[in-house]
Amino acid sequence: LPPPFVLKVDPSYKSVKLNLVKTATVKNIVDLAPSRNRTIQQCGGTSVSYEFVEPISTVANLTSFIAKHGSTVTGELGRSIIIGACRTMNGSAIEDLSALENVTKIKGSLIIVDCPTLRSLKGTEKLLNVTDSIILQTNSGLRSIRSLAALKHLGGSFVLDGNRKLRSLAGLASLQRIGESLVLSRTGLRSLRGLGGLRSIGGAMSLVSNSYLLSMKGMLSLNRIGATLSVKYNPWLKSLSGLEFLMEIGGSLDVQLNQKLLNLRGLENLATINGSFALFNNLGMTSVDQLTSLTHVAGSFVIGSNENLVSVSLPAIKGIGSPTASGLVYSRQDRRRLLRHDGGEENSSESSNRIFAVEYNTNLTKLNISEEIERLPWNFYVGNNQYLSGFIPWDLLNKKAVRMANLVYNNYKGPIDPYLCRSDAALETVYLSGNEDVCGSVPDDCHMHIVALYTNLKKPCKDVSAPTCIFSDLESASSAEMRCAVTSTRFSSHPMELNFMFPKYELQDELPESFNASVQYEFGIGTSPHDANVNPMTSIRDVQFTARNGTMVSYTWNVEDRHISLVDGQTYYVIMKAYDLTGATAEIRTSQGTMIDLMPPNVTEARVLLDVDIHGPYSISWHGFQSLSGVKDYTVTLLRNDKPYNVTSVAGDQRSVQGLLDPNDVTNGTLFSAEVVGISMAGLPSSKVRSPAVVPMPDSGIMNSQVIIGVGVGVTLGCLLTAGIVAFFVARYIKRQNAKTKEERWLRKLNNSVYTYLQGTGTKAGKLSAEEGSISLSDSYTFDADNSKDRIFIFTDIQSSTKLCEQDADAYLLLQEAHDEIMRNALAELGGHEVDTEGDAFQCMFPNVVTSLLFCFKVQEDLLKYDWPPAVQNLHECEKVESKLYRNKYVWSGPRVRMAVHFAKGGTYMAKSHPTTRRVAYGGKPWQTTSMLSDVGHGGQILVSEAAWRQLMATGDEGAAGYPIFEDLGSYEVGEEGLPI
């Protein structure tokens, strides 16, 4: 509610209508307008009290009134005194208040309005207490109020309005408290001297249109104002000096249109404003650096249209837009409360009623807000301050409650802080238009709505140095180029990952800490040094620093989740760039290339020859080791009587080694042989290739390709028995060697078969077949493969795998690794193809029913016989279950795997082959049927479709499959299409 006021009514009026208007904001100055309505109309029940009083206008009437209502004993006057429209009658005009010379207390108000004959308040020297208000309004002759020197307590308001000859407040030194408002308007005051004893004002304090007021000096004891402090339209007011002890304002601080006001000096100790802060149109204002103790502003904070304002500083502020810890001291019942869209009130109050705004201050260059501030309002406006430069104050926008920031048409520069783009950041919308030097990159996953017209956002910032490799300035330029390169292995045998490293980069510009600035890295993979055609440029989100002092960045690109694999024989290049949030990008670096070699050296044509002289010298030579990446090393082992005698490692370009045996180790009947293992550049060892066994011969110099059995020399013809015994043992040894040679030949053939099979062909290496070696493909560069042959599809998965993983993730990892090993070993042994995997689920293809069933039986048996660790057996349904029919036999152990087997006739399924990997992916109704059949099984079950069973019966291969026992489960509708199975 506004302070009390008096309305003088023209005597010609017969009636007056008063309208009470409720507003959403506090109105300290009442706007009055004339009305043509001449009928009396009740305003209704309100908190406003009003009355019409015939004023006292002559000395005689005043004397009579005091005699009637005053007490000569107590000195109390029982009613309000209202003096107005003073006039001279019989030579007795009201020039002072001598009639009140014995009054010590007025139980009501002292109101003097429009009394031009009044010169002073002489007669009030004994007045100690006024229970309501003192209103002195439009008294053109009033020059002094010194007679109020005894006044100590004022229960209501003190209003001095329109008394233009009143130059001083001298006489109010005893006044300690004003219960409600202090209004000084349209006076001739130069200062506030005279109010030195006033300690608190219960309501508002309003200084409006005081044409000669220069400062607030004189109020040295005032420490609290209960409501709003308004300072407006005081053209010569230069500072607020005099309010140095003011610590709390219960309402708002409103300073407007004071043309000479330079700063807020005098408010250095102000700590709390429980309303809003407003500073408007003070043309002489140059700085707001004096609020050094201000910690909380409960409402909005607005500084606008102060043309010469240069600096704003709030070094101690901790919160704007929220009540203080002690609550609002002075509150109003008509505070606006808007509803948000979901029916609540809190967000609406935040988003609509409070703002932080510093706008249209055309010379503002400095805005300094304390780093310790904890809260700002929902809406943050700092705009149209054309000289306000520097980096955007992102640290402020990260404070609690800020949702919208309007920063248009300042002179800000720099990038967007990536921290504010995180999903848990509060800021939702930011307007940056008109800040030409706002620049740099924006994270791709930034959730903020950004409006940035007429800026350089998403473009590199000007005059910014790109991040630099930490090794770049250690040595010469050529050496730095080498040291800053991306490094990777020249060869790799991993089909699912590619490892690389590069040096750490450092920022070269002094970006503020509030930017959370850091170097970002991107990488791409390509089959040529300058084209990321395999994996496009992708951010490295989890940067791992390695090497001493964390100087290197290590990263592994894994392609397993993309259902592709690196192509054998292809060279891949890593392309890397480093950049910062300003958009400045360092020179793009490319690795020297990594060739993928998935196969160990081929030993199909490999041969090893050994020559041992009886005197000790020996020679081992070899040839025929073939590798896509080349052979890096050979491990050469000399065996004596089938036991390692000497092991040597030589470089890949060597083809022979020589050595000398201890003569004591070279005796008659001693057999020697040699083994050679080739290791590819990718680190894969070949199979062992062994030479034929030899017996040392004198100076033979020749290596035979058969086992040579020497016969002892020097035995006398008479030792026939000894010769017979020697012949017997030699013959037995020859038999064993022949068997071993046969076994080695078989293993060599097996190695060749595995080598060619893994190359994707069932015939010869290098002739690749699109029908074998299959993975799931999702890219559009596939082409149709042969689907004319009958196929058997098998789907498997572990029962309750999710539950097992949630129960113990580490144990489940051991379980799945063993499960996958068992599956793949069985596939390799029985000639099946792993089409795809999805977690613990396998999708396989077999050429016939027999091998598919044998695969299922083998997997179930291997799972049962596997030595599962205790952690796995503690998982749900993974414990050992003993048979009730056989002693020391188990029917369950480890995970329970369900399997589905279905027959696909040639031409009924789809097959797609990748042109580079030559792997085949399958689809169509048979593939979908197998998938649905797998979903209805239980762990340990092998569900065989009728089509697969009939195919087995038709071929008569039950015996080859081990005469399996089938249980007819009937016909069911499975899947959305209700396919009968």
PDB file of N, CA, C and O in Angstrom, residues 906-947:
ATOM      1  N   GLY A 906      17.168 -74.694 -51.074  1.00  0.00           N
ATOM      2  CA  GLY A 906      17.762 -73.744 -51.999  1.00  0.00           C
ATOM      3  C   GLY A 906      16.724 -72.916 -52.722  1.00  0.00           C
ATOM      4  O   GLY A 906      15.707 -73.437 -53.205  1.00  0.00           O
ATOM      5  N   GLY A 907      16.952 -71.605 -52.799  1.00  0.00           N
ATOM      6  CA  GLY A 907      16.037 -70.696 -53.470  1.00  0.00           C
ATOM      7  C   GLY A 907      14.988 -70.091 -52.576  1.00  0.00           C
ATOM      8  O   GLY A 907      14.280 -69.161 -52.996  1.00  0.00           O
ATOM      9  N   THR A 908      14.852 -70.588 -51.323  1.00  0.00           N
ATOM     10  CA  THR A 908      13.821 -70.057 -50.412  1.00  0.00           C
ATOM     11  C   THR A 908      14.356 -69.009 -49.472  1.00  0.00           C
ATOM     12  O   THR A 908      13.606 -68.398 -48.733  1.00  0.00           O
ATOM     13  N   TYR A 909      15.658 -68.809 -49.447  1.00  0.00           N
ATOM     14  CA  TYR A 909      16.253 -67.818 -48.554  1.00  0.00           C
ATOM     15  C   TYR A 909      17.023 -66.800 -49.383  1.00  0.00           C
ATOM     16  O   TYR A 909      17.252 -66.988 -50.578  1.00  0.00           O
ATOM     17  N   MET A 910      17.417 -65.722 -48.743  1.00  0.00           N
ATOM     18  CA  MET A 910      18.193 -64.677 -49.395  1.00  0.00           C
ATOM     19  C   MET A 910      19.630 -64.754 -48.905  1.00  0.00           C
ATOM     20  O   MET A 910      19.893 -65.074 -47.746  1.00  0.00           O
ATOM     21  N   ALA A 911      20.547 -64.456 -49.809  1.00  0.00           N
ATOM     22  CA  ALA A 911      21.968 -64.428 -49.460  1.00  0.00           C
ATOM     23  C   ALA A 911      22.602 -63.215 -50.113  1.00  0.00           C
ATOM     24  O   ALA A 911      22.423 -62.973 -51.304  1.00  0.00           O
ATOM     25  N   LYS A 912      23.308 -62.435 -49.314  1.00  0.00           N
ATOM     26  CA  LYS A 912      23.993 -61.240 -49.813  1.00  0.00           C
ATOM     27  C   LYS A 912      25.475 -61.355 -49.492  1.00  0.00           C
ATOM     28  O   LYS A 912      25.856 -61.747 -48.391  1.00  0.00           O
ATOM     29  N   SER A 913      26.296 -60.961 -50.460  1.00  0.00           N
ATOM     30  CA  SER A 913      27.741 -61.059 -50.277  1.00  0.00           C
ATOM     31  C   SER A 913      28.367 -59.692 -50.357  1.00  0.00           C
ATOM     32  O   SER A 913      28.008 -58.877 -51.210  1.00  0.00           O
ATOM     33  N   HIS A 914      29.289 -59.395 -49.441  1.00  0.00           N
ATOM     34  CA  HIS A 914      30.012 -58.129 -49.440  1.00  0.00           C
ATOM     35  C   HIS A 914      31.138 -58.191 -50.473  1.00  0.00           C
ATOM     36  O   HIS A 914      31.894 -59.168 -50.513  1.00  0.00           O
ATOM     37  N   PRO A 915      31.277 -57.140 -51.325  1.00  0.00           N
ATOM     38  CA  PRO A 915      32.264 -57.214 -52.413  1.00  0.00           C
ATOM     39  C   PRO A 915      33.707 -57.221 -51.923  1.00  0.00           C
ATOM     40  O   PRO A 915      34.588 -57.709 -52.620  1.00  0.00           O
ATOM     41  N   THR A 916      33.959 -56.660 -50.744  1.00  0.00           N
ATOM     42  CA  THR A 916      35.343 -56.590 -50.255  1.00  0.00           C
ATOM     43  C   THR A 916      35.681 -57.771 -49.359  1.00  0.00           C
ATOM     44  O   THR A 916      36.671 -58.472 -49.558  1.00  0.00           O
ATOM     45  N   THR A 917      34.818 -58.013 -48.360  1.00  0.00           N
ATOM     46  CA  THR A 917      35.113 -59.096 -47.419  1.00  0.00           C
ATOM     47  C   THR A 917      34.699 -60.460 -47.960  1.00  0.00           C
ATOM     48  O   THR A 917      35.151 -61.491 -47.448  1.00  0.00           O
ATOM     49  N   ARG A 918      33.808 -60.458 -48.958  1.00  0.00           N
ATOM     50  CA  ARG A 918      33.325 -61.696 -49.577  1.00  0.00           C
ATOM     51  C   ARG A 918      32.617 -62.578 -48.567  1.00  0.00           C
ATOM     52  O   ARG A 918      32.526 -63.780 -48.730  1.00  0.00           O
ATOM     53  N   ARG A 919      32.104 -61.989 -47.507  1.00  0.00           N
ATOM     54  CA  ARG A 919      31.334 -62.731 -46.523  1.00  0.00           C
ATOM     55  C   ARG A 919      29.849 -62.654 -46.888  1.00  0.00           C
ATOM     56  O   ARG A 919      29.403 -61.705 -47.532  1.00  0.00           O
ATOM     57  N   VAL A 920      29.071 -63.649 -46.448  1.00  0.00           N
ATOM     58  CA  VAL A 920      27.677 -63.771 -46.852  1.00  0.00           C
ATOM     59  C   VAL A 920      26.775 -63.562 -45.648  1.00  0.00           C
ATOM     60  O   VAL A 920      27.042 -64.087 -44.565  1.00  0.00           O
ATOM     61  N   ALA A 921      25.716 -62.793 -45.827  1.00  0.00           N
ATOM     62  CA  ALA A 921      24.670 -62.624 -44.831  1.00  0.00           C
ATOM     63  C   ALA A 921      23.396 -63.258 -45.372  1.00  0.00           C
ATOM     64  O   ALA A 921      23.141 -63.227 -46.577  1.00  0.00           O
ATOM     65  N   TYR A 922      22.582 -63.853 -44.474  1.00  0.00           N
ATOM     66  CA  TYR A 922      21.392 -64.580 -44.887  1.00  0.00           C
ATOM     67  C   TYR A 922      20.146 -63.885 -44.369  1.00  0.00           C
ATOM     68  O   TYR A 922      20.170 -63.158 -43.378  1.00  0.00           O
ATOM     69  N   GLY A 923      19.027 -64.133 -45.049  1.00  0.00           N
ATOM     70  CA  GLY A 923      17.752 -63.570 -44.644  1.00  0.00           C
ATOM     71  C   GLY A 923      16.621 -64.355 -45.268  1.00  0.00           C
ATOM     72  O   GLY A 923      16.800 -65.432 -45.841  1.00  0.00           O
ATOM     73  N   GLY A 924      15.414 -63.835 -45.176  1.00  0.00           N
ATOM     74  CA  GLY A 924      14.252 -64.508 -45.732  1.00  0.00           C
ATOM     75  C   GLY A 924      13.481 -65.283 -44.690  1.00  0.00           C
ATOM     76  O   GLY A 924      13.814 -65.308 -43.500  1.00  0.00           O
ATOM     77  N   LYS A 925      12.397 -65.931 -45.110  1.00  0.00           N
ATOM     78  CA  LYS A 925      11.506 -66.631 -44.191  1.00  0.00           C
ATOM     79  C   LYS A 925      12.198 -67.763 -43.435  1.00  0.00           C
ATOM     80  O   LYS A 925      11.976 -67.914 -42.216  1.00  0.00           O
ATOM     81  N   PRO A 926      13.034 -68.606 -44.062  1.00  0.00           N
ATOM     82  CA  PRO A 926      13.704 -69.661 -43.263  1.00  0.00           C
ATOM     83  C   PRO A 926      14.570 -69.088 -42.134  1.00  0.00           C
ATOM     84  O   PRO A 926      14.621 -69.636 -41.035  1.00  0.00           O
ATOM     85  N   TRP A 927      15.243 -67.993 -42.434  1.00  0.00           N
ATOM     86  CA  TRP A 927      16.086 -67.345 -41.404  1.00  0.00           C
ATOM     87  C   TRP A 927      15.227 -66.829 -40.252  1.00  0.00           C
ATOM     88  O   TRP A 927      15.545 -67.017 -39.078  1.00  0.00           O
ATOM     89  N   GLN A 928      14.084 -66.186 -40.586  1.00  0.00           N
ATOM     90  CA  GLN A 928      13.179 -65.682 -39.556  1.00  0.00           C
ATOM     91  C   GLN A 928      12.558 -66.824 -38.757  1.00  0.00           C
ATOM     92  O   GLN A 928      12.377 -66.732 -37.545  1.00  0.00           O
ATOM     93  N   THR A 929      12.231 -67.921 -39.445  1.00  0.00           N
ATOM     94  CA  THR A 929      11.641 -69.077 -38.761  1.00  0.00           C
ATOM     95  C   THR A 929      12.615 -69.638 -37.728  1.00  0.00           C
ATOM     96  O   THR A 929      12.234 -69.965 -36.603  1.00  0.00           O
ATOM     97  N   THR A 930      13.890 -69.743 -38.093  1.00  0.00           N
ATOM     98  CA  THR A 930      14.893 -70.237 -37.151  1.00  0.00           C
ATOM     99  C   THR A 930      14.972 -69.332 -35.929  1.00  0.00           C
ATOM    100  O   THR A 930      15.082 -69.796 -34.792  1.00  0.00           O
ATOM    101  N   SER A 931      14.931 -68.027 -36.170  1.00  0.00           N
ATOM    102  CA  SER A 931      14.999 -67.070 -35.059  1.00  0.00           C
ATOM    103  C   SER A 931      13.825 -67.231 -34.117  1.00  0.00           C
ATOM    104  O   SER A 931      13.984 -67.257 -32.896  1.00  0.00           O
ATOM    105  N   MET A 932      12.607 -67.362 -34.678  1.00  0.00           N
ATOM    106  CA  MET A 932      11.419 -67.517 -33.834  1.00  0.00           C
ATOM    107  C   MET A 932      11.439 -68.857 -33.101  1.00  0.00           C
ATOM    108  O   MET A 932      11.024 -68.957 -31.949  1.00  0.00           O
ATOM    109  N   LEU A 933      11.931 -69.915 -33.769  1.00  0.00           N
ATOM    110  CA  LEU A 933      12.023 -71.214 -33.130  1.00  0.00           C
ATOM    111  C   LEU A 933      12.977 -71.170 -31.941  1.00  0.00           C
ATOM    112  O   LEU A 933      12.738 -71.790 -30.906  1.00  0.00           O
ATOM    113  N   SER A 934      14.055 -70.410 -32.064  1.00  0.00           N
ATOM    114  CA  SER A 934      15.016 -70.280 -30.972  1.00  0.00           C
ATOM    115  C   SER A 934      14.400 -69.606 -29.759  1.00  0.00           C
ATOM    116  O   SER A 934      14.736 -69.925 -28.620  1.00  0.00           O
ATOM    117  N   ASP A 935      13.487 -68.681 -29.990  1.00  0.00           N
ATOM    118  CA  ASP A 935      12.913 -67.918 -28.882  1.00  0.00           C
ATOM    119  C   ASP A 935      11.997 -68.749 -27.988  1.00  0.00           C
ATOM    120  O   ASP A 935      11.718 -68.351 -26.862  1.00  0.00           O
ATOM    121  N   VAL A 936      11.464 -69.878 -28.486  1.00  0.00           N
ATOM    122  CA  VAL A 936      10.488 -70.633 -27.698  1.00  0.00           C
ATOM    123  C   VAL A 936      11.126 -71.800 -26.958  1.00  0.00           C
ATOM    124  O   VAL A 936      10.448 -72.505 -26.221  1.00  0.00           O
ATOM    125  N   GLY A 937      12.409 -72.040 -27.142  1.00  0.00           N
ATOM    126  CA  GLY A 937      13.063 -73.167 -26.492  1.00  0.00           C
ATOM    127  C   GLY A 937      13.499 -72.862 -25.081  1.00  0.00           C
ATOM    128  O   GLY A 937      13.395 -71.734 -24.590  1.00  0.00           O
ATOM    129  N   HIS A 938      13.990 -73.910 -24.409  1.00  0.00           N
ATOM    130  CA  HIS A 938      14.528 -73.775 -23.065  1.00  0.00           C
ATOM    131  C   HIS A 938      15.996 -74.191 -23.064  1.00  0.00           C
ATOM    132  O   HIS A 938      16.457 -74.882 -23.976  1.00  0.00           O
ATOM    133  N   GLY A 939      16.717 -73.764 -22.017  1.00  0.00           N
ATOM    134  CA  GLY A 939      18.116 -74.097 -21.931  1.00  0.00           C
ATOM    135  C   GLY A 939      18.339 -75.598 -21.938  1.00  0.00           C
ATOM    136  O   GLY A 939      17.681 -76.332 -21.200  1.00  0.00           O
ATOM    137  N   GLY A 940      19.270 -76.063 -22.780  1.00  0.00           N
ATOM    138  CA  GLY A 940      19.563 -77.480 -22.890  1.00  0.00           C
ATOM    139  C   GLY A 940      18.776 -78.173 -23.990  1.00  0.00           C
ATOM    140  O   GLY A 940      19.119 -79.278 -24.399  1.00  0.00           O
ATOM    141  N   GLN A 941      17.703 -77.552 -24.485  1.00  0.00           N
ATOM    142  CA  GLN A 941      16.906 -78.140 -25.553  1.00  0.00           C
ATOM    143  C   GLN A 941      17.534 -77.896 -26.915  1.00  0.00           C
ATOM    144  O   GLN A 941      18.118 -76.841 -27.160  1.00  0.00           O
ATOM    145  N   ILE A 942      17.379 -78.871 -27.819  1.00  0.00           N
ATOM    146  CA  ILE A 942      17.715 -78.704 -29.230  1.00  0.00           C
ATOM    147  C   ILE A 942      16.412 -78.886 -29.987  1.00  0.00           C
ATOM    148  O   ILE A 942      15.922 -80.002 -30.161  1.00  0.00           O
ATOM    149  N   LEU A 943      15.804 -77.758 -30.397  1.00  0.00           N
ATOM    150  CA  LEU A 943      14.541 -77.805 -31.133  1.00  0.00           C
ATOM    151  C   LEU A 943      14.841 -77.963 -32.614  1.00  0.00           C
ATOM    152  O   LEU A 943      15.518 -77.130 -33.212  1.00  0.00           O
ATOM    153  N   VAL A 944      14.316 -79.049 -33.220  1.00  0.00           N
ATOM    154  CA  VAL A 944      14.531 -79.335 -34.635  1.00  0.00           C
ATOM    155  C   VAL A 944      13.200 -79.186 -35.357  1.00  0.00           C
ATOM    156  O   VAL A 944      12.196 -79.805 -34.965  1.00  0.00           O
ATOM    157  N   SER A 945      13.176 -78.339 -36.375  1.00  0.00           N
ATOM    158  CA  SER A 945      11.933 -78.156 -37.122  1.00  0.00           C
ATOM    159  C   SER A 945      11.598 -79.422 -37.901  1.00  0.00           C
ATOM    160  O   SER A 945      12.455 -80.275 -38.175  1.00  0.00           O
ATOM    161  N   GLU A 946      10.320 -79.539 -38.249  1.00  0.00           N
ATOM    162  CA  GLU A 946       9.889 -80.707 -39.017  1.00  0.00           C
ATOM    163  C   GLU A 946      10.618 -80.788 -40.347  1.00  0.00           C
ATOM    164  O   GLU A 946      10.969 -81.878 -40.825  1.00  0.00           O
ATOM    165  N   ALA A 947      10.890 -79.628 -40.943  1.00  0.00           N
ATOM    166  CA  ALA A 947      11.585 -79.610 -42.234  1.00  0.00           C
ATOM    167  C   ALA A 947      12.989 -80.197 -42.099  1.00  0.00           C
ATOM    168  O   ALA A 947      13.446 -80.969 -42.959  1.00  0.00           O
TER     169      ALA A 947
END
